[in-house]
Amino acid sequence: MASKTFNVGVVGYGFSAKTFHIPFVSDVPQLKLYAVVQRTPKPDDDAEKDHPGIKSYRTAEDMVKDDGVDVVIVTTAPDSHYQLTKLALEHGKHVVCEKPFTPTTQEADELVALAEKQNKLLAVYQNRRWDADYVTASKLVKSGVLGRVAEFETHFDRHRPEEPAADVSKWKNKVVPGGSAIYDLGSHLLDQAVHLFGLPNRVTGFIGSQRAVNTSGYEDSFTVLFHYNNGPLVTAKAAVVSPEEEQLRFWVRGEKGSFKKFHLDVQEEQLKSGIKPGDSVYGREPSERYGTLTTIQNGKPVREVAPTVEPPTWSEYYRKLARALAGEGDLPASGAEARDVIRLIELAKESSRLGKTLDV
């Protein structure tokens, strides 16, 4: 890899920045945490104190004027993604935008076109392409061990039937442009499906709330079906009423075998507990969480443990970004790819509203 170091400026200093971005920027030698936009530092929450030597700004408008910033990472709520990404691109910065990319396809198209006009890279943070369970499922599909895949289920289910407490700082439980479970969790699950199988031919969506009490109108759940003319039926699902001891994550069924996996990827859980990228246990799943592979042998189903692969981890996203910045490879997830996912979300919402399957 090229030896050039790229200076990174982060917009926002909340959970996303601290958990999903800064640790991985710091894990890649070709990237340097250079600046952070934090509107209101507090004695116990101050980016400058946490990262001595960085530049600290109060507004994104001030930071993008800094010629030392090469890349801007937007980690704010989705209803601000369009304006902040546009601002950074207009000032000649490469951009990584947190998912969901934008609330609408129109906004996504505008940003993709602007990045091309400015000759700048525009990436969207689809880090879950490097979840160990997804990498494992993808490997089994591509290896042919399952045969022709007929159904691919991807779940992000939880049991949280009570309405969350109101918190003005948390967009994930409020009705905002680019909000709701289909944008939050769906942007990951749909991206994984498209990354593995390509764009579907038709989409069916069921989007709403499973909670008995839902005063905000927040759409907390979804089921989306991707129909492929020459491929599997993909089911992407997130639920908040799922009283299970072990939550299903993947169920992939093919002519020669099936793969079933419970539990979420461990990386977020580990990061919250203080484990960092580069630690020996980071990203490695305990054996009791391994999935199962069932294959047909002598006409009978035979089940065995399917060890989770040793993952490249979410650091691979930023390794690929560094290579792309150096002109040595493709983006880890481009704005154009993320635009397609937003379009599929819009189609799923329209399908749910109309009660019909829609062509892509």
Steps between C-alpha positions, in 0.01 A plus 500: 500500500611855434673675789296822477295581808154650458363742760150416620247747635198359685170688515328410825632351821221271614464123524554440128821700480646359822402136440480434128745742341782647709625160633534371143653817361757467779558134404611585145849656476422682175221698670549766767231641726561867432188691605159456666190717488341501845245773559489494879791327676451415866758437773439124475435497125764696312657377176809715554567340839426150369728545199780743585645682202190501281333818381161568652229689315150608602350495150545293186514825303820593681661158470451460124692825447807334652732409212658232717185284495505238224198290597182596685302234688137598561369323813193710576127414475376399152292812442826701497700267272410671174593852605823403678619268222423768241689759707810282524498409130457863397813581702701235321499227764459127458204379708393198703133532592348291777206283395219546411649706218214745439124498561425503124640370174488851355738628767727200452512559124593864553787412732634226270495746210668771710779263608563410136505868401743580781710191422473390863430163656160450664459195720222387734571311821368151424732344756284191545630359174782391733288340770647157566162326470424666166846418367443139610160478331637662183790257489265201525273637226788573264676170567206303362476276806133598535430449132254728326367731772120518510449714811721741690372643828680779683363616837564773753235410759474614861242477776427861593119523504486807724509845345844656557522796734498834321852632443541803277862406425419159349374508143456124494173519694359814338313566179756689290596490131716190459377359830317174584628144520502452122756782465695418816533119492359445154779696335740233630292192424397613152857604418629156600241331276581721200873460563461121485229452236476828308192714447169311521235505229206570733444619856224432752496696824314481831595799713343625822503460876468182705469687832154522657581851624663725242420864569775632273396313185854367463512200265690250715479186284513378143501196277632549147500234229741517206387295201767388251400354163802271504588498867371454852213655687670730751321586824643792699329546834525709816258445788456647849263225619713188502518327840782259420797393707706491180404729213525364146750687284532299175316208347620408152342205319630343180456180304803335660495647849400771743676736739337627817658757729382661822635809683628830364858567398709564813680818393251760625458314827878487545551867418241599760685290759832674432664243271679677216586415138836327502440326834556126466136409570344777295253377240549134588180321585491243784442145379167471681365758255604313187231419247403163359541361151260226388583313178334210322720189521381167360154648474481609865559836673818506710566792732840629610641809667599775256779705663473875449786623284776709647374838388681785330295713748363848442859627477494361146255774404756766583790299358316489168420871530869579549590296193231677295625840614846398383357396162565132567151349507125546510304661780378266774141612430435779253237771503356349181457161671339666801269690267367168371423389856310822571299440182414149618390641838274747320352218292444288812319789668286558192428128472387494862276803447339360185488138612661372180831374363692757295749463218847641565 
